[in-house]
Amino acid sequence: MHLGDDYADGEEGRLDLPRPDLDWFGELLVSARAWRLLEPLMGEHVQALPVDFTTGEECFILNVLTVLAGVIDPVASQAEYFKSGRIMRVERMVFGVDDPLYNWPPAFRIAEMRATRFINAEVRELIRDAGLTGGAFTPVEVRLKPR
């Protein structure tokens, strides 16, 4: 993806589109506006790294620090795994928890899929209510683990 003054559409040259508040550039890239909204919720779960663009825009790369292990329900999920136990491809992701009131961190990764970032419902609602642009959300089902 082009991160200059405009976005390229591949055929017509450049499109004069507003830069989104949330973007993906190997890590999550957010506008200063987005970070001001998200920062109070993130605490020790996210490291914000300032990015200097030649355009003078203030942006941040968000490095999600929290990694959860053992939250995937392997029976209910549909995924292919590498021999290492990491996930290769997911058709359906289901998380399993022991406590129905489990307090999900605002942002996290999972041990089996470290390149993917997850957010909790509170962060999702904040992003939607603020009208931040550029984010796409895929819901993850959460079930109680059988006892």
Coordinates of C-alpha atoms in Angstrom, one line a residue:
M1 CA 0.0 0.0 0.0
H2 CA 1.3 3.4 -0.9
L3 CA 1.7 5.8 2.1
G4 CA 2.5 9.0 0.3
D5 CA 0.1 11.9 -0.3
D6 CA -2.5 9.8 -2.2
Y7 CA -3.4 6.2 -2.5
A8 CA -2.7 4.5 -5.8
D9 CA -5.6 2.5 -7.4
G10 CA -3.3 0.5 -9.8
E11 CA -5.0 1.6 -13.0
E12 CA -5.9 5.3 -13.0
G13 CA -2.9 6.6 -11.1
R14 CA -3.5 8.2 -7.8
L15 CA -6.8 8.6 -6.0
D16 CA -7.3 11.7 -3.8
L17 CA -8.6 9.8 -0.7
P18 CA -8.4 10.9 2.9
R19 CA -5.9 8.9 4.9
P20 CA -7.7 6.4 7.2
D21 CA -7.3 6.6 10.9
L22 CA -6.4 2.8 11.1
D23 CA -4.2 1.2 8.5
W24 CA -2.0 -1.9 8.3
F25 CA 1.7 -1.5 7.5
G26 CA 3.2 -4.7 8.8
E27 CA 1.9 -3.4 12.2
L28 CA -1.2 -1.4 13.0
L29 CA -0.6 2.2 12.0
V30 CA -2.9 4.8 13.5
S31 CA -3.5 8.5 13.2
A32 CA -2.8 10.9 16.1
R33 CA -6.5 11.3 16.4
A34 CA -7.0 7.5 16.8
W35 CA -4.2 7.2 19.3
R36 CA -5.6 10.0 21.5
L37 CA -8.8 8.1 21.7
L38 CA -7.3 4.6 22.2
E39 CA -4.4 5.5 24.6
P40 CA -6.4 5.7 27.8
L41 CA -7.7 2.1 27.3
M42 CA -4.4 0.5 26.2
G43 CA -2.2 0.7 29.3
E44 CA 0.7 -1.7 29.3
H45 CA -0.9 -3.8 26.5
V46 CA 0.3 -1.6 23.6
Q47 CA 3.5 0.3 22.8
A48 CA 2.9 3.4 20.6
L49 CA 5.9 4.2 18.4
P50 CA 5.8 7.7 16.7
V51 CA 6.3 7.7 12.9
D52 CA 7.7 10.7 11.0
F53 CA 6.3 11.1 7.6
T54 CA 7.6 13.6 5.1
T55 CA 4.1 15.1 4.9
G56 CA 4.3 16.1 8.5
E57 CA 1.4 13.9 9.6
E58 CA 1.6 12.5 13.1
C59 CA 1.0 8.8 13.2
F60 CA 1.9 5.9 15.5
I61 CA 2.7 2.2 15.0
L62 CA 1.0 0.2 17.7
N63 CA 3.0 -2.7 18.9
V64 CA 0.7 -5.0 20.7
L65 CA 2.6 -6.5 23.7
T66 CA 0.1 -8.8 25.3
V67 CA 0.1 -12.4 24.1
L68 CA -2.5 -14.8 25.3
A69 CA -2.0 -18.6 25.3
G70 CA -4.6 -21.3 25.4
V71 CA -7.6 -19.2 24.4
I72 CA -8.4 -21.0 21.2
D73 CA -11.0 -23.7 21.4
P74 CA -9.4 -26.3 19.1
V75 CA -12.6 -28.4 18.8
A76 CA -14.9 -25.5 17.9
S77 CA -12.4 -23.7 15.7
Q78 CA -11.7 -24.7 12.1
A79 CA -8.0 -24.1 11.5
E80 CA -4.9 -25.7 10.0
Y81 CA -1.8 -25.8 12.1
F82 CA 1.9 -25.9 11.4
K83 CA 3.9 -28.7 13.1
S84 CA 5.1 -26.1 15.6
G85 CA 1.5 -25.6 16.8
R86 CA 1.1 -22.2 15.2
I87 CA -1.9 -21.5 13.1
M88 CA -1.4 -21.6 9.3
R89 CA -5.0 -20.8 8.2
V90 CA -8.3 -20.2 10.0
E91 CA -11.7 -20.7 8.6
R92 CA -13.5 -20.1 11.9
M93 CA -12.0 -18.9 15.1
V94 CA -13.6 -19.7 18.5
F95 CA -12.1 -18.7 21.8
G96 CA -12.8 -20.8 24.9
V97 CA -12.9 -19.3 28.4
D98 CA -13.4 -20.7 31.9
D99 CA -15.2 -17.6 33.2
P100 CA -18.1 -16.0 31.4
L101 CA -17.0 -12.6 32.8
Y102 CA -13.4 -13.0 31.6
N103 CA -11.9 -9.5 31.3
W104 CA -10.3 -9.5 27.8
P105 CA -7.3 -7.1 27.4
P106 CA -8.1 -4.1 25.2
A107 CA -5.6 -5.4 22.6
F108 CA -3.8 -8.7 22.4
R109 CA -2.2 -11.3 20.2
I110 CA -2.5 -15.1 20.6
A111 CA 0.4 -17.4 20.9
E112 CA -0.7 -19.6 18.0
M113 CA -1.1 -16.6 15.6
R114 CA 1.2 -13.8 16.7
A115 CA 0.8 -11.8 13.5
T116 CA -2.9 -11.2 14.1
R117 CA -4.2 -8.5 16.4
F118 CA -7.4 -8.7 18.5
I119 CA -9.3 -6.0 20.3
N120 CA -12.0 -6.3 22.9
A121 CA -15.6 -5.1 22.5
E122 CA -15.0 -1.8 24.4
V123 CA -12.2 -0.8 22.0
R124 CA -14.3 -1.8 19.0
E125 CA -17.2 0.3 20.2
L126 CA -14.9 3.3 20.9
I127 CA -13.6 3.1 17.3
R128 CA -17.1 2.8 15.8
D129 CA -18.6 5.6 18.0
A130 CA -15.7 7.9 17.2
G131 CA -16.2 7.3 13.4
L132 CA -12.5 6.3 12.9
T133 CA -11.9 5.1 9.4
G134 CA -9.9 2.2 7.9
G135 CA -10.6 -0.6 10.3
A136 CA -12.3 -3.9 9.5
F137 CA -13.5 -6.1 12.2
T138 CA -14.0 -9.9 12.1
P139 CA -16.0 -11.1 15.1
V140 CA -14.6 -14.0 17.1
E141 CA -17.0 -16.3 18.9
V142 CA -16.3 -16.8 22.6
R143 CA -17.6 -20.0 24.4
L144 CA -17.4 -21.3 27.9
K145 CA -15.0 -24.3 28.1
P146 CA -16.7 -27.5 29.0
R147 CA -16.2 -28.6 32.6

